[in-house]
Amino acid sequence: MAYTSLKAAPKAFDQHKRLIFVQVAAVLAVILLLFSKPALAEGSDGHEVVETIGFAMVLACFLGRLWSILFVGGRKNDELIVSGPFSMTRNPLYFFSTVGAVGIGLMFGSVLAAAMLGLASFLVFRFTAHKEAAYLAGKFGAAYAAYAERTPSFWPNPLLYRDEAQWLFSTGALRNTFRDGLYFLALFPVIEAVEYFRLSGHLPTLFTVY
């Protein structure tokens, strides 16, 4: 006699809710930054250094997400990807996105804004990663357990890096990630424009962000 399991099949985490939360939080952050100024005087050497570091982090986010999507694009939750950036961390897309969030705060010239954006991103992605891990553990069983045991959940370990000789990727997923990444890069001229309008007196300053 054959028996069937009464346990429900695992379901993938609904990414739509996470995306809505991130988008709303990003809009609120931009609105707040529009009417504030960084403690470091705009145009000062310190401000320019912090801004440059922020831009470098946003660029790293952009390139890191493209690199990650080359390995997982179109197959997330369908296959267990364990090479490339996924050999160093189980969530490279979330890691690079958090790096980008910190970079946005630094581009504004504020360490506090960078810390708050980075922490908010980390918490959201940590929650999402936990849900995804439960799904992948249910779907791939021992294979995922072994992968999770040797691979950090968030912070990459470069010493674990392993690659594949050949790899197929989704051009559609790569195109979408490239388009999404442009929003990160577009914030640089936007922040520069905000600085110009604030210094020229066209934007009121309601508070200072350190």
Coordinates of C-alpha atoms in Angstrom, one line a residue, residues 54-68 92-104 177 180-181 184-185:
G54 CA 29.3 56.2 -1.3
F55 CA 29.4 56.3 -5.1
A56 CA 32.0 53.5 -5.1
M57 CA 29.7 51.4 -2.9
V58 CA 26.7 52.0 -5.2
L59 CA 28.8 51.1 -8.2
A60 CA 29.9 47.9 -6.4
C61 CA 26.2 47.2 -5.7
F62 CA 25.4 47.6 -9.4
L63 CA 28.2 45.4 -10.7
G64 CA 27.7 42.8 -7.9
R65 CA 24.0 42.4 -8.6
L66 CA 24.8 41.9 -12.3
W67 CA 27.4 39.3 -11.4
S68 CA 25.0 37.5 -9.1
P92 CA 24.7 37.8 -2.7
L93 CA 21.9 39.9 -4.2
Y94 CA 20.8 41.0 -0.8
F95 CA 24.4 41.6 0.3
F96 CA 25.1 43.9 -2.6
S97 CA 21.8 45.7 -2.3
T98 CA 22.6 46.5 1.3
V99 CA 26.0 47.8 0.2
G100 CA 24.2 50.0 -2.2
A101 CA 21.8 51.3 0.5
V102 CA 24.8 52.3 2.7
G103 CA 26.4 53.9 -0.4
I104 CA 23.3 56.0 -1.0
T177 CA 18.7 43.7 -13.1
D180 CA 16.9 48.3 -11.8
G181 CA 20.6 49.0 -11.1
F184 CA 20.9 53.3 -7.9
L185 CA 23.3 55.1 -10.3

